[in-house]
Every structure is written in C-alpha cells, then in structure tokens.
Short mmCIF file of N, CA, C and O in Angstrom, two decimals:
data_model
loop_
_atom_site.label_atom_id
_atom_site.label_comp_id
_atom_site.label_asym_id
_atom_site.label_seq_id
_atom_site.Cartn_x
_atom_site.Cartn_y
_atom_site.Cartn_z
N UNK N 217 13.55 4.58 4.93
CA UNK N 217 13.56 5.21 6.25
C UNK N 217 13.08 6.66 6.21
O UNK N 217 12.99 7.35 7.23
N UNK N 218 12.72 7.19 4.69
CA UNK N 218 12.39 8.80 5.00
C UNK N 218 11.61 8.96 3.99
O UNK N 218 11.55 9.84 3.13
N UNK N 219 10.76 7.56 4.28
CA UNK N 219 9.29 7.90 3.49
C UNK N 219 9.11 7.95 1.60
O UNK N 219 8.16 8.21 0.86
N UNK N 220 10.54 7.55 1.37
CA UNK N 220 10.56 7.42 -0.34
C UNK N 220 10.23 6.49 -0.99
O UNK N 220 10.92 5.51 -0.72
N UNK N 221 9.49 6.30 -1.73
CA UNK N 221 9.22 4.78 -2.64
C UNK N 221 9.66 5.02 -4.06
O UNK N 221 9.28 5.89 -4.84
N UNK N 222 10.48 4.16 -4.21
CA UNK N 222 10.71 4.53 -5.62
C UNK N 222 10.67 2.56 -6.37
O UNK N 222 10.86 1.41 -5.99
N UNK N 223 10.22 3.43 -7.77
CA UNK N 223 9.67 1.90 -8.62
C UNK N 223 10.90 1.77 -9.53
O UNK N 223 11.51 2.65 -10.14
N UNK N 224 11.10 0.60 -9.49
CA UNK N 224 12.06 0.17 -10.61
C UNK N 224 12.01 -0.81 -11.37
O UNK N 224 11.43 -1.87 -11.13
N UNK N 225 12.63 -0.53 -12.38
CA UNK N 225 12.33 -1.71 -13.36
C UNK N 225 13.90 -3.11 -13.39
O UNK N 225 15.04 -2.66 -13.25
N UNK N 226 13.78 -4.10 -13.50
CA UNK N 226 14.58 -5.06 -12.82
C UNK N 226 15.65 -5.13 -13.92
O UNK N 226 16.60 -5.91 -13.96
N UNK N 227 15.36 -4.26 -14.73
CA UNK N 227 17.04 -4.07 -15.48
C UNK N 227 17.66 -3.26 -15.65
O UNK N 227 18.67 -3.12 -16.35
N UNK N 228 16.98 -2.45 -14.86
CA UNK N 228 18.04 -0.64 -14.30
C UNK N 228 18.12 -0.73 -13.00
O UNK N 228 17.60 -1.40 -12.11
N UNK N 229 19.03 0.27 -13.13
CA UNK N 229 19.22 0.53 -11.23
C UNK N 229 19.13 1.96 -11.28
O UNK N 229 19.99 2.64 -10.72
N UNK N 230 17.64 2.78 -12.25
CA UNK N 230 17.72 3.59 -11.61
C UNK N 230 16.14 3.57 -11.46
O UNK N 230 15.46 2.61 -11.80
N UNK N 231 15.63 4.71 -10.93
CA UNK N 231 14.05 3.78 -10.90
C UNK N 231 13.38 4.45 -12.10
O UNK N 231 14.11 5.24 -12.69
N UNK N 232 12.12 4.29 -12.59
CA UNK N 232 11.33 4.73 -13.07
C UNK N 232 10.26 5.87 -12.68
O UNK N 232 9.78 6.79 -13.34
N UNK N 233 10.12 5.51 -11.53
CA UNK N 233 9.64 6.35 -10.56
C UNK N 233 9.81 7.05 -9.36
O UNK N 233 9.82 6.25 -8.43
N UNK N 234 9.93 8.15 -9.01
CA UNK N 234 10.11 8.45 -7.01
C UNK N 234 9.43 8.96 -6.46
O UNK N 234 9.32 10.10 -6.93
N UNK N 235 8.60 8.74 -5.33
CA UNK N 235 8.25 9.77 -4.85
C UNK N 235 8.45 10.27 -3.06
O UNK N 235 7.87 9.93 -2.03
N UNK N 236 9.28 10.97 -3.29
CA UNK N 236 9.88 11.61 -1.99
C UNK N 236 8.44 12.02 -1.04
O UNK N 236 7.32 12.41 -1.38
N UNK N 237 9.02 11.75 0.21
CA UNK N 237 8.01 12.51 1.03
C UNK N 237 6.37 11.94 0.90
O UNK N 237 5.27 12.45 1.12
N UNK N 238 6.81 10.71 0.46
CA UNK N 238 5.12 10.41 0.47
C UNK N 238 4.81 10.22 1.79
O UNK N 238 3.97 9.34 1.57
N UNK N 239 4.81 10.30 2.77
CA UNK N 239 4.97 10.04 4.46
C UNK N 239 4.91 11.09 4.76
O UNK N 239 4.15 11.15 5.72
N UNK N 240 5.35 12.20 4.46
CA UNK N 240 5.59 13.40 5.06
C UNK N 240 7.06 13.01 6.35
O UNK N 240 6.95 13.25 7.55
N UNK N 241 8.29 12.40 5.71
CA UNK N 241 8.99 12.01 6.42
C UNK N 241 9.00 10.93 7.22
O UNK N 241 10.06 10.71 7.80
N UNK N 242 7.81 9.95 7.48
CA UNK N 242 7.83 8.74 8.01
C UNK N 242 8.66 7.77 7.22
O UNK N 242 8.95 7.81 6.02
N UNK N 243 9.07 6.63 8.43
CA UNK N 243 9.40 5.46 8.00
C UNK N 243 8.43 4.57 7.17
O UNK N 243 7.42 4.30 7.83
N UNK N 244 8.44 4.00 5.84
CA UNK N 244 7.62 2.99 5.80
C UNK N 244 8.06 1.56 6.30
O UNK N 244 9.27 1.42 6.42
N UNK N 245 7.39 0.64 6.56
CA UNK N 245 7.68 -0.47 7.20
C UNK N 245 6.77 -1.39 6.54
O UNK N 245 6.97 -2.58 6.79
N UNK N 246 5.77 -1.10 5.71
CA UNK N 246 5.76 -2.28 4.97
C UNK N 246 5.22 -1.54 3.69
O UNK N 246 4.70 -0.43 3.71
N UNK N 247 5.44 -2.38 2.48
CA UNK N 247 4.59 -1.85 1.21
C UNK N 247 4.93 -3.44 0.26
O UNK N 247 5.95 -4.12 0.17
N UNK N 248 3.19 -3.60 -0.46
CA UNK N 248 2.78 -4.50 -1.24
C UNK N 248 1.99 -3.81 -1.96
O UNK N 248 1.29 -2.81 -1.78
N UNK N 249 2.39 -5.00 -3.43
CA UNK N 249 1.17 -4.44 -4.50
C UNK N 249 -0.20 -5.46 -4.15
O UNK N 249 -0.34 -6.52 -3.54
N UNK N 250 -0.80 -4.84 -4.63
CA UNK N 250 -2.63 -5.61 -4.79
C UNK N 250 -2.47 -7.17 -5.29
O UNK N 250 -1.44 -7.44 -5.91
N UNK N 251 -2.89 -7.63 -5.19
CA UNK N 251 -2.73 -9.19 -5.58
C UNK N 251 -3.24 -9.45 -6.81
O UNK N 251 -2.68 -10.07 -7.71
N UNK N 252 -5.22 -8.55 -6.85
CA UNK N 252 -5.63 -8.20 -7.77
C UNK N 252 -5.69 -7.63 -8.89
O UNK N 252 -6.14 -8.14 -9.91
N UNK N 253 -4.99 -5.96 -8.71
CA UNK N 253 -4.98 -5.12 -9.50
C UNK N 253 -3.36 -4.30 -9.54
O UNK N 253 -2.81 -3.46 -8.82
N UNK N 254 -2.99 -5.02 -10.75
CA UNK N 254 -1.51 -4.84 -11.15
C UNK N 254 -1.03 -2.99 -10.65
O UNK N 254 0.07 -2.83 -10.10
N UNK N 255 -1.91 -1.80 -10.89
CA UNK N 255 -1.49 -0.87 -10.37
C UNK N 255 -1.74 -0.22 -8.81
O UNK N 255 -1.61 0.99 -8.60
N UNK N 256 -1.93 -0.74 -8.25
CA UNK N 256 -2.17 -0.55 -7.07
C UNK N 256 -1.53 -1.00 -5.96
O UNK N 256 -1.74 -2.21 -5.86
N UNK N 257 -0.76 -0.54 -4.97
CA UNK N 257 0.03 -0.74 -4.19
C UNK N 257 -0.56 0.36 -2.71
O UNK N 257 -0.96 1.50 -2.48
N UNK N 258 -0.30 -0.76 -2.14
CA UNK N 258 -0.25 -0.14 -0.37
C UNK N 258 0.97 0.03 0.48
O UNK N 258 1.89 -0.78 0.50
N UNK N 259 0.92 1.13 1.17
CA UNK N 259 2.30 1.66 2.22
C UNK N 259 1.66 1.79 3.73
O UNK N 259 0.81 2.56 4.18
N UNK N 260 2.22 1.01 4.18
CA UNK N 260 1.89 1.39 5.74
C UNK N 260 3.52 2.45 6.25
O UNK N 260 4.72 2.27 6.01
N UNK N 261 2.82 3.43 6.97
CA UNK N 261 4.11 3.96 7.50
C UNK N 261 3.99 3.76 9.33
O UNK N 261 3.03 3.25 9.92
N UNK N 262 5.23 4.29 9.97
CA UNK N 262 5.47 4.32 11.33
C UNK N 262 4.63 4.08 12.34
O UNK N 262 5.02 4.16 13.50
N UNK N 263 3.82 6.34 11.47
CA UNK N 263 2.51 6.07 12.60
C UNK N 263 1.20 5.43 12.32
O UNK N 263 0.05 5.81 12.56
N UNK N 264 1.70 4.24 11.71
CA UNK N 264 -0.01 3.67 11.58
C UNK N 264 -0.70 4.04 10.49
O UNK N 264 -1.87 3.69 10.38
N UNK N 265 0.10 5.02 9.28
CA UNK N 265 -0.99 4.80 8.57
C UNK N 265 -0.62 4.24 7.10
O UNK N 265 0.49 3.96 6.65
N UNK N 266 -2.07 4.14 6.42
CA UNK N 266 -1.64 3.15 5.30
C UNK N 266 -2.42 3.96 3.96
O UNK N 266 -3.55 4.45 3.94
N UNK N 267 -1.38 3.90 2.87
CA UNK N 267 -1.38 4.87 2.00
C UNK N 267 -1.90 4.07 1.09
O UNK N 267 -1.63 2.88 1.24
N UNK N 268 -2.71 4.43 0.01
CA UNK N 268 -3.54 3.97 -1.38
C UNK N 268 -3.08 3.84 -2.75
O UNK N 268 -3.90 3.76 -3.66
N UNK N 269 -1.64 3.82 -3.01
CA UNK N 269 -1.72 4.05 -4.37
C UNK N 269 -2.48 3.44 -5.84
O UNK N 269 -2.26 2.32 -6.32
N UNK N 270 -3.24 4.28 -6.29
CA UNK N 270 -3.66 3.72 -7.60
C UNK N 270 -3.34 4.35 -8.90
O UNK N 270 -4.19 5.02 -9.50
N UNK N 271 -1.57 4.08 -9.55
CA UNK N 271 -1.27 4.49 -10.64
C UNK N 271 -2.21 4.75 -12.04
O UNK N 271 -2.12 5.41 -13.08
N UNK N 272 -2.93 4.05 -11.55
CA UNK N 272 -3.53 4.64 -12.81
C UNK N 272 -4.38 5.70 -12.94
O UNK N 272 -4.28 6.48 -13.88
N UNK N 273 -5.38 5.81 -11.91
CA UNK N 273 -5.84 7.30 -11.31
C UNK N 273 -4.90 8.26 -11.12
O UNK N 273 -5.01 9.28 -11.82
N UNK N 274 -3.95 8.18 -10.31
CA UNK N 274 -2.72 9.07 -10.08
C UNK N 274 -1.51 8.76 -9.49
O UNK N 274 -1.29 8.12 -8.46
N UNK N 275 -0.52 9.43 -10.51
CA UNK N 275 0.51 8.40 -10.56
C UNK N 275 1.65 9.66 -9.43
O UNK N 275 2.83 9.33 -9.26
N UNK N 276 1.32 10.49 -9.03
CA UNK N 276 1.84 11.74 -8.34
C UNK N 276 1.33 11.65 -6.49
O UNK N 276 2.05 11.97 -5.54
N UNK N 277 0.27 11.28 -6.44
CA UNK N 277 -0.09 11.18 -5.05
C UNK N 277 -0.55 9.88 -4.49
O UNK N 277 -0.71 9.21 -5.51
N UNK N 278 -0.79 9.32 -3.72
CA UNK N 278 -2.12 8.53 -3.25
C UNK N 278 -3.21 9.07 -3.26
O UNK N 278 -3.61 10.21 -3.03
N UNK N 279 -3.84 7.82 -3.65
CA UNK N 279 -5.34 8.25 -3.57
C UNK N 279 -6.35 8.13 -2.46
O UNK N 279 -7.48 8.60 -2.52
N UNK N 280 -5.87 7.51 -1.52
CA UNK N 280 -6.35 7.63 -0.23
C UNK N 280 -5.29 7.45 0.88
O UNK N 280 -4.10 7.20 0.69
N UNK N 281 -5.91 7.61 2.04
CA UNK N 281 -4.85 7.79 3.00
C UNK N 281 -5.32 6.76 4.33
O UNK N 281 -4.47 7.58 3.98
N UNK N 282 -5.75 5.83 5.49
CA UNK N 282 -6.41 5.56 6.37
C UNK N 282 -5.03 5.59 7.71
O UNK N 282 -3.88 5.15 7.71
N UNK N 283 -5.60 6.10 8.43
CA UNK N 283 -4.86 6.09 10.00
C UNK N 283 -5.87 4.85 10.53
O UNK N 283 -7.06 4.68 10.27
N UNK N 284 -4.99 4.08 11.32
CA UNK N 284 -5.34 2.93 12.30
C UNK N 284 -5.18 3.63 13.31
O UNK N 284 -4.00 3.91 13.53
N UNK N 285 -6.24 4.18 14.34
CA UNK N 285 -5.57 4.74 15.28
C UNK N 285 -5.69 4.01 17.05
O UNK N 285 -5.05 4.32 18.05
N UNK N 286 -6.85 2.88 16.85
CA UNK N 286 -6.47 1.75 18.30
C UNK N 286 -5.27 2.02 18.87
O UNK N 286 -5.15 2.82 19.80
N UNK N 287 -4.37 1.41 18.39
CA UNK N 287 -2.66 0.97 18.22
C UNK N 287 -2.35 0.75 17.46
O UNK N 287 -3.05 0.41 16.50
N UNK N 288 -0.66 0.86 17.47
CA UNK N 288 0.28 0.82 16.70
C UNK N 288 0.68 -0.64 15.43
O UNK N 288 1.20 -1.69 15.80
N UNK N 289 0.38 -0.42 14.37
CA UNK N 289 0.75 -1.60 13.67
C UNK N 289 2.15 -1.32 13.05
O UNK N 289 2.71 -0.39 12.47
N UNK N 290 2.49 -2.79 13.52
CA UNK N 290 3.73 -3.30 13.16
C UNK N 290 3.66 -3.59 11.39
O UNK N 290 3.98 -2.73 10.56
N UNK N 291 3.41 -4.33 11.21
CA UNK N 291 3.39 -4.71 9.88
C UNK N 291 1.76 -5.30 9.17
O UNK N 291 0.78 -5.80 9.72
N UNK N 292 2.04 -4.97 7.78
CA UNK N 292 0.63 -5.69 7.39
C UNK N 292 1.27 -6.91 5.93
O UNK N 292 2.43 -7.23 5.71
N UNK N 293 0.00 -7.34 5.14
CA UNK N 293 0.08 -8.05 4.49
C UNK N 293 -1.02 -8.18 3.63
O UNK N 293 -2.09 -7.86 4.15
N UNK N 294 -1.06 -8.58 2.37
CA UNK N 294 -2.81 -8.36 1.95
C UNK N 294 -3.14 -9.86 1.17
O UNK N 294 -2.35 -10.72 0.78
N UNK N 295 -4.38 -9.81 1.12
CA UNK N 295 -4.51 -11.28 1.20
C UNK N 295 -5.69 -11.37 -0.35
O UNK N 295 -6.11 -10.31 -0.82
N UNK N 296 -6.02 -12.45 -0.86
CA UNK N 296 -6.85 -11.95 -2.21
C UNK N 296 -6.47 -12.66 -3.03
O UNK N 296 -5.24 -12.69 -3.07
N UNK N 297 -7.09 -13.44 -3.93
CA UNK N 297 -7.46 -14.49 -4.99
C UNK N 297 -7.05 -13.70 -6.69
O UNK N 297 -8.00 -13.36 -7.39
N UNK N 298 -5.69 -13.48 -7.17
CA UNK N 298 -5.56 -12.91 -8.17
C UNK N 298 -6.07 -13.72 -9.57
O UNK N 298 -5.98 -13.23 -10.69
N UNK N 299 -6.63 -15.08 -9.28
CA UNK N 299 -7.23 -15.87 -10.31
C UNK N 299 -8.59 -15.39 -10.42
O UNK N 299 -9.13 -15.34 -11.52
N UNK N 300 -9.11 -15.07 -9.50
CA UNK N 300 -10.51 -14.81 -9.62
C UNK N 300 -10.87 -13.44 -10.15
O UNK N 300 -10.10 -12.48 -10.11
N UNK N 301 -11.90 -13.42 -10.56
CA UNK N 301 -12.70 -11.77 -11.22
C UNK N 301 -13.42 -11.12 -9.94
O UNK N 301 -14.05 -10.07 -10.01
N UNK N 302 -13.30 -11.71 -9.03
CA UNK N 302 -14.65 -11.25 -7.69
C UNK N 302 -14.01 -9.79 -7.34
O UNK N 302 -14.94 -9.11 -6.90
N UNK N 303 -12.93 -9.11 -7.36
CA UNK N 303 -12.33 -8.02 -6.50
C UNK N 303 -12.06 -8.44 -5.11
O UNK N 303 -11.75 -7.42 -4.49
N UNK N 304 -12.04 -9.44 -4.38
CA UNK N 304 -12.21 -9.13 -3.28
C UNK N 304 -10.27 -9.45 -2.50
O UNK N 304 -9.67 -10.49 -2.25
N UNK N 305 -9.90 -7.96 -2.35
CA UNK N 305 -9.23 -7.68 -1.45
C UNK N 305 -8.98 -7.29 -0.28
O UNK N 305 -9.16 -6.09 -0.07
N UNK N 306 -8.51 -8.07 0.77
CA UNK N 306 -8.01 -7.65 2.03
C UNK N 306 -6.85 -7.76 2.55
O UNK N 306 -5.99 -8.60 2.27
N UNK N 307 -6.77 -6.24 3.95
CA UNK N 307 -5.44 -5.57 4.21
C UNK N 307 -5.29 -6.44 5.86
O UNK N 307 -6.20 -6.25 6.67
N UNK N 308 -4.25 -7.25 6.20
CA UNK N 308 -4.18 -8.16 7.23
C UNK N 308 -3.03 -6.98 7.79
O UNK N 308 -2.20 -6.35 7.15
N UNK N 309 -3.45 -6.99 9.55
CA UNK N 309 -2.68 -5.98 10.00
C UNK N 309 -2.02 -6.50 11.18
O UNK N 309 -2.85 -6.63 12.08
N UNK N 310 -1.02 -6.80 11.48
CA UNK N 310 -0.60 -7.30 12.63
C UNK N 310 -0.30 -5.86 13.63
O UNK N 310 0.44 -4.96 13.21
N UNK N 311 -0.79 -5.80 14.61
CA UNK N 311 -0.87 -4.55 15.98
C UNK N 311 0.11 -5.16 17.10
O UNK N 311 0.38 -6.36 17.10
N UNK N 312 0.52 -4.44 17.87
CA UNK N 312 1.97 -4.33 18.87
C UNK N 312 1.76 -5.62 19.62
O UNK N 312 2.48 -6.55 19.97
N UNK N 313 0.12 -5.21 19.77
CA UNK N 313 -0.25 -6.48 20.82
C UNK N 313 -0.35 -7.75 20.71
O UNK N 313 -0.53 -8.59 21.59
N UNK N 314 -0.20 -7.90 19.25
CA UNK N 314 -0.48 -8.89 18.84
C UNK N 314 -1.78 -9.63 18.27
O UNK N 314 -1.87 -10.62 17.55
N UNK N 315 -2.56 -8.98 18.72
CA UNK N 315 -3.53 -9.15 17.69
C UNK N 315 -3.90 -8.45 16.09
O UNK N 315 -3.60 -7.30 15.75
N UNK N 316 -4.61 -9.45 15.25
CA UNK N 316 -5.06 -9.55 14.13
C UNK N 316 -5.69 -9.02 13.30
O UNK N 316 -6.35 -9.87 12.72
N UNK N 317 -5.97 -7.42 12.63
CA UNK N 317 -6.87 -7.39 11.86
C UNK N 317 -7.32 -7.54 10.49
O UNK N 317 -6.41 -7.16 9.76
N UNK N 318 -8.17 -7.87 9.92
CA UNK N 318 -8.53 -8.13 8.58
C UNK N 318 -9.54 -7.05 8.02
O UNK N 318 -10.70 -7.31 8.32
N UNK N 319 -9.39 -5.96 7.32
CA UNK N 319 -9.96 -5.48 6.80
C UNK N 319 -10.00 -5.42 5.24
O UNK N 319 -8.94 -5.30 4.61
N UNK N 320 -11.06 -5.50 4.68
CA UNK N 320 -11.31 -5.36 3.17
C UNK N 320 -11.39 -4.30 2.23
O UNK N 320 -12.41 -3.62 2.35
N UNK N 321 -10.49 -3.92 1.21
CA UNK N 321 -10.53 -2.82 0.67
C UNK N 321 -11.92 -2.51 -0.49
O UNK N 321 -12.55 -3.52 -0.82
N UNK N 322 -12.18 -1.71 -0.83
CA UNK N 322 -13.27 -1.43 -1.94
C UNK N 322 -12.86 -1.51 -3.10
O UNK N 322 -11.71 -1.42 -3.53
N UNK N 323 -14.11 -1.73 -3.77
CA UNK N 323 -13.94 -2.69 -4.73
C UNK N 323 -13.30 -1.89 -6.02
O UNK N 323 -12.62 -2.46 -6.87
N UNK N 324 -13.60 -0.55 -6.03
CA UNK N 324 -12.31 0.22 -6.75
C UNK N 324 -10.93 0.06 -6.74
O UNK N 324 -10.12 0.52 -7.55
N UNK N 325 -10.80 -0.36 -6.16
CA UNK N 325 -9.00 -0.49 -5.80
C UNK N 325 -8.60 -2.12 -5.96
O UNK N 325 -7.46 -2.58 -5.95
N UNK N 326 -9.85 -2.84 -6.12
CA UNK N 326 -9.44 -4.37 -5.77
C UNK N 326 -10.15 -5.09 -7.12
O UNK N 326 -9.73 -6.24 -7.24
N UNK N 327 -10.98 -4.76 -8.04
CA UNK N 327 -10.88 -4.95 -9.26
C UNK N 327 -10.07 -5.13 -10.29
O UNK N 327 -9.32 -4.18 -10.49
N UNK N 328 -9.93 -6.36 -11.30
CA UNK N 328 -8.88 -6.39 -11.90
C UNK N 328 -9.21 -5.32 -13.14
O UNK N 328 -8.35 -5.08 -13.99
#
C-alpha cells in the first residue's frame, strides 16, 4: 500500500531485498515477474504507471518507467512463451472501462 516491494526468499521471513518508495508513495496493485527473463519484474502502481525492473542491470532502481495515461488501469498481467528462445513478451492491461490492452515489451527486457 506505500509503494514497497520487497523480495524474499521462501525460507526466511525476512526479505533479501527492499525497496521503499519505489512509487514515490503509490499503491502498487499489481506486480509479476517476466515469464521469459528470470530477473525482470513489472509493477503497475495506482496512477497508471508501470515500472521496469531489470536486476541485473540495476538492482537499486527501475530501469524504465511508462505512464498509461488514456485511463486508469486496474490491473495487468503478462503473457509470453517461457519455453521458447523468441523474447517475445507482452504486458495485458485491463482499463476501468473495461477494455483490453496488449502491449509488447522490447526485446531487452524479454530475452532469456
């Protein structure tokens, strides 16, 4: 609820990782890793936007940032063939209204 993600490992309870304030105080409301690429994880927060992490580039910030700014998304989901070598990842966005979007991330981030 105040924008913290923290990583843990499933035989501690404390994490390995935190990082406060990645939101700048937003709620996140959804976060998944890559299907593809074991270090890479996405955060959608409140206002719509959706954060990049790629630990292995940098394990302190995101590496990119995108605002949806149409309307408001509720939740997303990402979609992508982790058997395959192709990279090809995409970010499924469900919006207030109810409609659908599918956008595809680059192939930096979606490479195994």
């Amino acid at each position: 609820s105040d924008g913290s993600i923290r990583l843990h490992q499933m035989t501690s309870e404390y994490p390995l990782m935190q990082w406060n304030g990645s939101t700048k105080g937003q709620p996140i409301i959804a976060l998944q890793w890559a299907l593809t690429r074991p270090a890479v994880f996405f955060a959608l927060d409140a206002l719509s936007n959706i954060y990049i992490w790629d630990l292995l580039e940098n394990d302190l910030l995101p590496v990119a940032k995108q605002t949806i700014p149409s309307e408001r998304v509720v939740t997303m989901t990402l979609l992508g063939e982790p058997e395959k070598a192709n990279g090809l990842l995409g970010i499924v966005l469900a919006k207030e209204s109810g409609q659908i979007d599918i956008q595809y991330v680059k192939k930096k981030w979606a490479l195994p």
